[in-house]
Coordinates of N, CA and C in Angstrom, one line a residue:
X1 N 295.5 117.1 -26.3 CA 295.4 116.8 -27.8 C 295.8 118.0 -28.5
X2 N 296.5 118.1 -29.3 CA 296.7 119.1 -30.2 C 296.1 119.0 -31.8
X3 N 296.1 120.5 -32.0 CA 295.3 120.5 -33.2 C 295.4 119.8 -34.3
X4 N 296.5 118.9 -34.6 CA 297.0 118.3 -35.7 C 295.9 116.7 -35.5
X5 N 295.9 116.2 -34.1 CA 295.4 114.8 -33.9 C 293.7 115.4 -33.7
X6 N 293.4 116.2 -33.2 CA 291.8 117.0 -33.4 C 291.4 116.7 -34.9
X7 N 292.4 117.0 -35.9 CA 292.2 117.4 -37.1 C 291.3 115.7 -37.7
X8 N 292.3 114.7 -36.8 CA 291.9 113.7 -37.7 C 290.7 113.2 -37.2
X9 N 289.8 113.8 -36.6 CA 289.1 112.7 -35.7 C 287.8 112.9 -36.7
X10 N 286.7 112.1 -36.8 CA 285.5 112.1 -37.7 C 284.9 113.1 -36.9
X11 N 284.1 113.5 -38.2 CA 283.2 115.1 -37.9 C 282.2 114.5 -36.8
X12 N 282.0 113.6 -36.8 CA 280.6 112.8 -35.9 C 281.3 112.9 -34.5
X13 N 282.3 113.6 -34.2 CA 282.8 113.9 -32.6 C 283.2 115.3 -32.5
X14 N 283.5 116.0 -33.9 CA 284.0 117.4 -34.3 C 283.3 118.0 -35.3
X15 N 282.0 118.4 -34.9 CA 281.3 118.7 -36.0 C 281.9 120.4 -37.1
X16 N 281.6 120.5 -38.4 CA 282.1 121.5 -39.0 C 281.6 122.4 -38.4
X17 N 281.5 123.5 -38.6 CA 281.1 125.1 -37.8 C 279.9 125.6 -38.4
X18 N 280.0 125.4 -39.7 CA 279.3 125.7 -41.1 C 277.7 124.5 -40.8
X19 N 277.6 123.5 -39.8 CA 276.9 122.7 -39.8 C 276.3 122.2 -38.5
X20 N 275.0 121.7 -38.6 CA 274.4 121.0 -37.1 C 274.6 119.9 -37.4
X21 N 273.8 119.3 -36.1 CA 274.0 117.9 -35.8 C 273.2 117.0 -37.2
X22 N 272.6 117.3 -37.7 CA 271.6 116.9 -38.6 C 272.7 116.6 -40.0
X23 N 272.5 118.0 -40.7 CA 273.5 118.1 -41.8 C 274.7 117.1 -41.7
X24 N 275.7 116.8 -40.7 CA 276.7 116.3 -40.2 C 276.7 114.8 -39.8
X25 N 275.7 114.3 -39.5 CA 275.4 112.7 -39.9 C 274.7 112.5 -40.6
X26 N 274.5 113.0 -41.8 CA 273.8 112.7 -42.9 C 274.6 112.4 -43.7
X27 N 276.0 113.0 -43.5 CA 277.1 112.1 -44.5 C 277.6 111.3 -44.1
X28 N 277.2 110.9 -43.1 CA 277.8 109.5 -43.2 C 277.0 108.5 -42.6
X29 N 275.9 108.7 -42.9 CA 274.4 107.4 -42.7 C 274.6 106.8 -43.6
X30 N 274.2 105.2 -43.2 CA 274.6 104.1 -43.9 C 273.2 104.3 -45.2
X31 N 273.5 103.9 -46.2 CA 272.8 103.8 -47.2 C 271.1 103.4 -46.8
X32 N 270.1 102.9 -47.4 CA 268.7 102.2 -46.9 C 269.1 100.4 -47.1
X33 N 270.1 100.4 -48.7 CA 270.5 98.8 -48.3 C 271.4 98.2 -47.2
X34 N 272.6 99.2 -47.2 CA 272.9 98.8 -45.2 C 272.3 98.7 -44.0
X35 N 271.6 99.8 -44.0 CA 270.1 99.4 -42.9 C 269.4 98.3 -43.0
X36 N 269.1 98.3 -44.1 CA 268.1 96.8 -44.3 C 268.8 95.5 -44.1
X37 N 270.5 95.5 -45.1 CA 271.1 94.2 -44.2 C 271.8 94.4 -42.8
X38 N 271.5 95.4 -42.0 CA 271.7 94.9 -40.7 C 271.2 93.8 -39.7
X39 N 272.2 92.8 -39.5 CA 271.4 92.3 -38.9 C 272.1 92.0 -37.2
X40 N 272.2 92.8 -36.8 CA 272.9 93.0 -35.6 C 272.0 93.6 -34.3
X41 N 270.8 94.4 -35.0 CA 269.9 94.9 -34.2 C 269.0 94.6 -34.7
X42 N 268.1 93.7 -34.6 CA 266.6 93.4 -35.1 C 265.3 94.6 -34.7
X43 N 264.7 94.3 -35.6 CA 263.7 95.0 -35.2 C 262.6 95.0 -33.6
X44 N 262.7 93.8 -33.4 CA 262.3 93.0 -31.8 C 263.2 94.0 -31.3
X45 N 264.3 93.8 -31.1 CA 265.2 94.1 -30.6 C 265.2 95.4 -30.3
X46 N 265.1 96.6 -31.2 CA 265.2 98.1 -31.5 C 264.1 98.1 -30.6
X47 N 263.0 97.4 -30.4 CA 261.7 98.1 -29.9 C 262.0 98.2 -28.6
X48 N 262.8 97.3 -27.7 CA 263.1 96.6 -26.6 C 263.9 98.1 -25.8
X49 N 264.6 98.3 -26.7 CA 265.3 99.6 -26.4 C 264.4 100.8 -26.1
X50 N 263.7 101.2 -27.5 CA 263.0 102.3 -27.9 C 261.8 102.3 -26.5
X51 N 261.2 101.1 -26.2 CA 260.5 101.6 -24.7 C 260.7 101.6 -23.8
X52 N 262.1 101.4 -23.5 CA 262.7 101.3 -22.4 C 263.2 102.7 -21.8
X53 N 264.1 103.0 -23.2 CA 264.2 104.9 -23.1 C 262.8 105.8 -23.1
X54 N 262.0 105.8 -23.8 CA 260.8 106.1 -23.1 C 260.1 105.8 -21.9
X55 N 260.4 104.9 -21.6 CA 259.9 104.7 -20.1 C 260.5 105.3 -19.3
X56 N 262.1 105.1 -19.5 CA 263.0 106.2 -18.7 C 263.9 107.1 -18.7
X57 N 263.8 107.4 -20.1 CA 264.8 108.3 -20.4 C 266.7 107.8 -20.5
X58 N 267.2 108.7 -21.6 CA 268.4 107.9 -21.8 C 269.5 109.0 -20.4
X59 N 268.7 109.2 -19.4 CA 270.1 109.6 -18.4 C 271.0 109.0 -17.8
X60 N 270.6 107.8 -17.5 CA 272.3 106.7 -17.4 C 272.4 106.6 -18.3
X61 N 272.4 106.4 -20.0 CA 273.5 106.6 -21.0 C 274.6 107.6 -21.4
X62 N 273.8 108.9 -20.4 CA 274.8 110.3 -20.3 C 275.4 110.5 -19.6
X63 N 275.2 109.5 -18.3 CA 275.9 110.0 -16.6 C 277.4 109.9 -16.8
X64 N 277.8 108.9 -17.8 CA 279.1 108.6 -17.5 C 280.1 109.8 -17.9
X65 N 279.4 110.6 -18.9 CA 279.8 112.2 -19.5 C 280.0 112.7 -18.3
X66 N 279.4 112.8 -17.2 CA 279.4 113.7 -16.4 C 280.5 114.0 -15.0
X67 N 281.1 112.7 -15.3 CA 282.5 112.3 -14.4 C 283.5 112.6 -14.6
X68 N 283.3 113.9 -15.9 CA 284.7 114.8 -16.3 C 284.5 115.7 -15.8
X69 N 285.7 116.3 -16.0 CA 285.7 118.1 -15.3 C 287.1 117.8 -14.0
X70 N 287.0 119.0 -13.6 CA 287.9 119.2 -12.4 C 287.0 118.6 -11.3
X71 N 285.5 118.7 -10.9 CA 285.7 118.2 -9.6 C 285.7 116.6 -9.2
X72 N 285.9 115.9 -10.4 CA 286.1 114.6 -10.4 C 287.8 114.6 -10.4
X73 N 288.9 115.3 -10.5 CA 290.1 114.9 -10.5 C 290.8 114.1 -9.3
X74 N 290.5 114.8 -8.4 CA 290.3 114.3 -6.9 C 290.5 112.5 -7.0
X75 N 289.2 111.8 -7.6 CA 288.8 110.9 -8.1 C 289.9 109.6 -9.1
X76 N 290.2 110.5 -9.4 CA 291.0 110.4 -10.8 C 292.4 110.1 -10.3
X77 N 292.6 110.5 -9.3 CA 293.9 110.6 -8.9 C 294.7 109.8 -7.8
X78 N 292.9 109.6 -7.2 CA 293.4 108.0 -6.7 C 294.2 106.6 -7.3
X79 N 294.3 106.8 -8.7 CA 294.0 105.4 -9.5 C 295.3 105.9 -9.8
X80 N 295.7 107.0 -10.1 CA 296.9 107.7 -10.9 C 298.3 106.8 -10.7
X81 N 298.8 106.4 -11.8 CA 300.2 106.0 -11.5 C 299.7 104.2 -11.2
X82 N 298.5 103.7 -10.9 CA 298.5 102.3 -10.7 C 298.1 101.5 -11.9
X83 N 298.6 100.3 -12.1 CA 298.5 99.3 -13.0 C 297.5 98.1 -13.0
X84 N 296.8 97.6 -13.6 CA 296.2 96.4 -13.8 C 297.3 95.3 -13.9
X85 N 296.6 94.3 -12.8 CA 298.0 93.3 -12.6 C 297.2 92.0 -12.6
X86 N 296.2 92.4 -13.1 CA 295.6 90.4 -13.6 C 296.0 90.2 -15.0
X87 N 295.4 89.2 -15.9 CA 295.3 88.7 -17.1 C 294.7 89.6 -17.3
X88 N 295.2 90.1 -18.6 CA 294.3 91.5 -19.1 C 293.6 90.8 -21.1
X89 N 292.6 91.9 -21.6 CA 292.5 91.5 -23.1 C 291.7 92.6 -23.5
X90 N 292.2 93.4 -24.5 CA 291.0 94.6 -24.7 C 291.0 94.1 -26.5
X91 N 289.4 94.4 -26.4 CA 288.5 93.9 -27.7 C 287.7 95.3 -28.2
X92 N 288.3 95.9 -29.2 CA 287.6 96.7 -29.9 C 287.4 96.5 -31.5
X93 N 286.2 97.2 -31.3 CA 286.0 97.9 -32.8 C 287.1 98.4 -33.7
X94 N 287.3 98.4 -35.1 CA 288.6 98.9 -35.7 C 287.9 100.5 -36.2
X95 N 286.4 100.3 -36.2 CA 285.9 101.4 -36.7 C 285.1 102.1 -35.7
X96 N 285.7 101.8 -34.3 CA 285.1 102.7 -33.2 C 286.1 103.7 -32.8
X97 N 286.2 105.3 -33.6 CA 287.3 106.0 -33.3 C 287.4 106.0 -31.6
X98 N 286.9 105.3 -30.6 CA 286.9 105.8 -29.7 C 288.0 105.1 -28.7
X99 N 288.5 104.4 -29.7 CA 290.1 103.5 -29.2 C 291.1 104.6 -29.2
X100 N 290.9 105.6 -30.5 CA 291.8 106.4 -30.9 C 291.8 107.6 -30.1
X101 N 291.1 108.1 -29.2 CA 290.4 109.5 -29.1 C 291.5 110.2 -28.2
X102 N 292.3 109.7 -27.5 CA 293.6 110.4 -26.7 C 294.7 109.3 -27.5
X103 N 295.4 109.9 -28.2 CA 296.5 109.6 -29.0 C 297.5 109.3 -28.1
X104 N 297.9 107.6 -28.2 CA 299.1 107.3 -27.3 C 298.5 106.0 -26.3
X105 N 296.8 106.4 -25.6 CA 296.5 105.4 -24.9 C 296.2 103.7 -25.0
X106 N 295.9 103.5 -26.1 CA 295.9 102.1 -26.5 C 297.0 101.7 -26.5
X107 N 298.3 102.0 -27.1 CA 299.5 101.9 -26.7 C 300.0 101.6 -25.3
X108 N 299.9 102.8 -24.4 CA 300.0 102.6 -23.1 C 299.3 101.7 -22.6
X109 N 297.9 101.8 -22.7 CA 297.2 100.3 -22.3 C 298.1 99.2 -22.3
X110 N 298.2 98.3 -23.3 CA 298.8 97.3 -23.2 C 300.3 97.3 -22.9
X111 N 301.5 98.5 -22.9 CA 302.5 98.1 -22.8 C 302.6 98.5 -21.3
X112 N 302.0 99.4 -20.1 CA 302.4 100.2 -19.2 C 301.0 99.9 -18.2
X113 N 299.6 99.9 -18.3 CA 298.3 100.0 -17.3 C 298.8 99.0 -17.5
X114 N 298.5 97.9 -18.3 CA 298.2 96.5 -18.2 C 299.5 95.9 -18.2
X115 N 299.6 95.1 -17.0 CA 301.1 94.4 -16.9 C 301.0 92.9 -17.1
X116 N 300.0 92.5 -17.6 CA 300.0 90.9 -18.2 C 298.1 91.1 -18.7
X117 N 299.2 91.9 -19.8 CA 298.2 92.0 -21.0 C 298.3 91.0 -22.0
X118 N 297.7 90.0 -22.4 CA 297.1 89.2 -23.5 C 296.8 89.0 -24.7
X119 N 297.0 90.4 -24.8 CA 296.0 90.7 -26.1 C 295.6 91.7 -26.2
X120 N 295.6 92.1 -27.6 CA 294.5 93.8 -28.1 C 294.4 93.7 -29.2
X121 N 293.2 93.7 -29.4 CA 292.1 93.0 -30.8 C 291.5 93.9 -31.2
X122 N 291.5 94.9 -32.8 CA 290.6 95.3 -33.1 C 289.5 95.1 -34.3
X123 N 288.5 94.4 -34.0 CA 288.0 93.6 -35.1 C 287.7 94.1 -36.4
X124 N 287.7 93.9 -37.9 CA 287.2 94.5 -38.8 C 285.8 94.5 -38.7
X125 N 284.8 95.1 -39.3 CA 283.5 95.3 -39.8 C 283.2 95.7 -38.3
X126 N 283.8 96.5 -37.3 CA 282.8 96.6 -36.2 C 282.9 98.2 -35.5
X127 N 282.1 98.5 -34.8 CA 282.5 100.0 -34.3 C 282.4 99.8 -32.4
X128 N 281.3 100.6 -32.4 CA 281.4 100.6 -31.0 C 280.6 99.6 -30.3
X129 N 279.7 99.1 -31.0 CA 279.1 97.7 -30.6 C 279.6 96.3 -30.9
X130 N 280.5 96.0 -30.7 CA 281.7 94.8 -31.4 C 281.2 93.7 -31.1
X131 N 280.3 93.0 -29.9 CA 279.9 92.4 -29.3 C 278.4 91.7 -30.1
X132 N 277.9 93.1 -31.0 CA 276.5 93.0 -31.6 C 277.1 92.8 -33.0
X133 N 277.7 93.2 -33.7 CA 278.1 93.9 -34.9 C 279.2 92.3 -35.9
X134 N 280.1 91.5 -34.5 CA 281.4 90.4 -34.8 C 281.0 89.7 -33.6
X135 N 279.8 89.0 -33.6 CA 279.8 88.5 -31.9 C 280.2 86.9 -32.2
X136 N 280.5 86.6 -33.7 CA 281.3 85.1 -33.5 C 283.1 85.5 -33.4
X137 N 283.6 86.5 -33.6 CA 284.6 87.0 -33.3 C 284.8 87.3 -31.8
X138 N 284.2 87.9 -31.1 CA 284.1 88.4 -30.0 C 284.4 87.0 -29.1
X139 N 283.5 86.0 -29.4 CA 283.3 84.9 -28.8 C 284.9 84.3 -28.8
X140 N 285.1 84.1 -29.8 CA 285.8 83.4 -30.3 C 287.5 83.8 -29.3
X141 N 287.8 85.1 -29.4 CA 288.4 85.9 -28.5 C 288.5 85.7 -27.3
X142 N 287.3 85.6 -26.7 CA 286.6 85.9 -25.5 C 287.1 84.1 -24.7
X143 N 287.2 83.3 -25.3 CA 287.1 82.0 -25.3 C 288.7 81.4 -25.1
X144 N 289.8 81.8 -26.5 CA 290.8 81.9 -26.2 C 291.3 82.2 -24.8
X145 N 291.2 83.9 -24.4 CA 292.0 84.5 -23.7 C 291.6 83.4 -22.1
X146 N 290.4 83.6 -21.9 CA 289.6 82.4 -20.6 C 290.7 80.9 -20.5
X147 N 290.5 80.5 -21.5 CA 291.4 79.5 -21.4 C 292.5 79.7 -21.2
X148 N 293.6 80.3 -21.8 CA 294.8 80.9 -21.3 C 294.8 81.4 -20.0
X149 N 294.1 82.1 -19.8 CA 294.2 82.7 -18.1 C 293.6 81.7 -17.3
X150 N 293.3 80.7 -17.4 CA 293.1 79.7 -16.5 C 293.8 79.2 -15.7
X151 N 293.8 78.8 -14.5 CA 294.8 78.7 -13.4 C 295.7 77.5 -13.7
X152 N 294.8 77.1 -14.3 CA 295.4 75.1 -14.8 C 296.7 75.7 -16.4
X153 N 296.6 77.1 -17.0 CA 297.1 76.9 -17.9 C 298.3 78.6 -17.6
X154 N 298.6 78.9 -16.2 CA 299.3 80.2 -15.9 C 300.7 80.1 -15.8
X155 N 301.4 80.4 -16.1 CA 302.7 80.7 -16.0 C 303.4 81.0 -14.2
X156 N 303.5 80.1 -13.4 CA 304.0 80.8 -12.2 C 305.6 81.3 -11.6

């Protein structure tokens, strides 16, 4: 990455220097009336979470961090150079910078990993929970591509 594409990424992955973690999502926490019309996470719901991470702690939500570095390249390099060669469909968020985060790979996704790619969808109103956030979108998508990749409906 070079410093020009760093520059653009939201402070919520590149915090200012001048600032912690606190100061730094405070600008951009959703109002108390956004909170309130969420209705993607219910309150049921939040609790379902909330004791679950207490009960066990959020360390498989961090393990996947931990598969970077050098002594995973090894790993990494097995896969290197190989393509996805089924029916492919990537569904994101338009507001999940995390499509964006290596400049170039969504792109490559669909024209070069994926060799009978389908589709690449990024929905409005959604981030990194696309599924919670547009899940009659999601469906809807989700539904399409199924049918199309169906054996009764493939191109041979």
């Amino acid at each position: 990455m070079t410093a020009e594409e760093l520059a653009k990424m939201p402070t919520y992955y590149i915090m200012d220097l001048d600032k912690g973690m606190a100061e730094t999502v405070a600008a951009v926490m959703p109002t108390a009336a956004e909170i309130a019309a969420c209705r993607w996470l219910s309150e049921d719901e939040l609790a379902v979470y909330t004791a679950e991470y207490a009960r066990t702690g959020f360390q498989g939500g961090l393990n996947g961090y931990r598969r970077m570095g050098p002594r995973f390249t090894a790993d990494l390099q097995t896969f290197s150079g190989r393509t996805i060669d089924v029916p492919s469909l990537f569904i994101g968020g338009k507001s999940d910078w995390g499509v964006f985060q290596n400049p170039g790979s969504f792109e490559t996704m669909q024209k070069t990993a994926c060799t009978q790619m389908r589709g690449a969808h990024l929905i409005d109103g959604a981030g990194h929970w696309l599924e919670q956030e547009q899940p009659e979108q999601v469906s809807k998508l989700l539904i399409a591509f199924l049918q199309d990749a169906s054996p009764a409906n493939r191109k041979l």
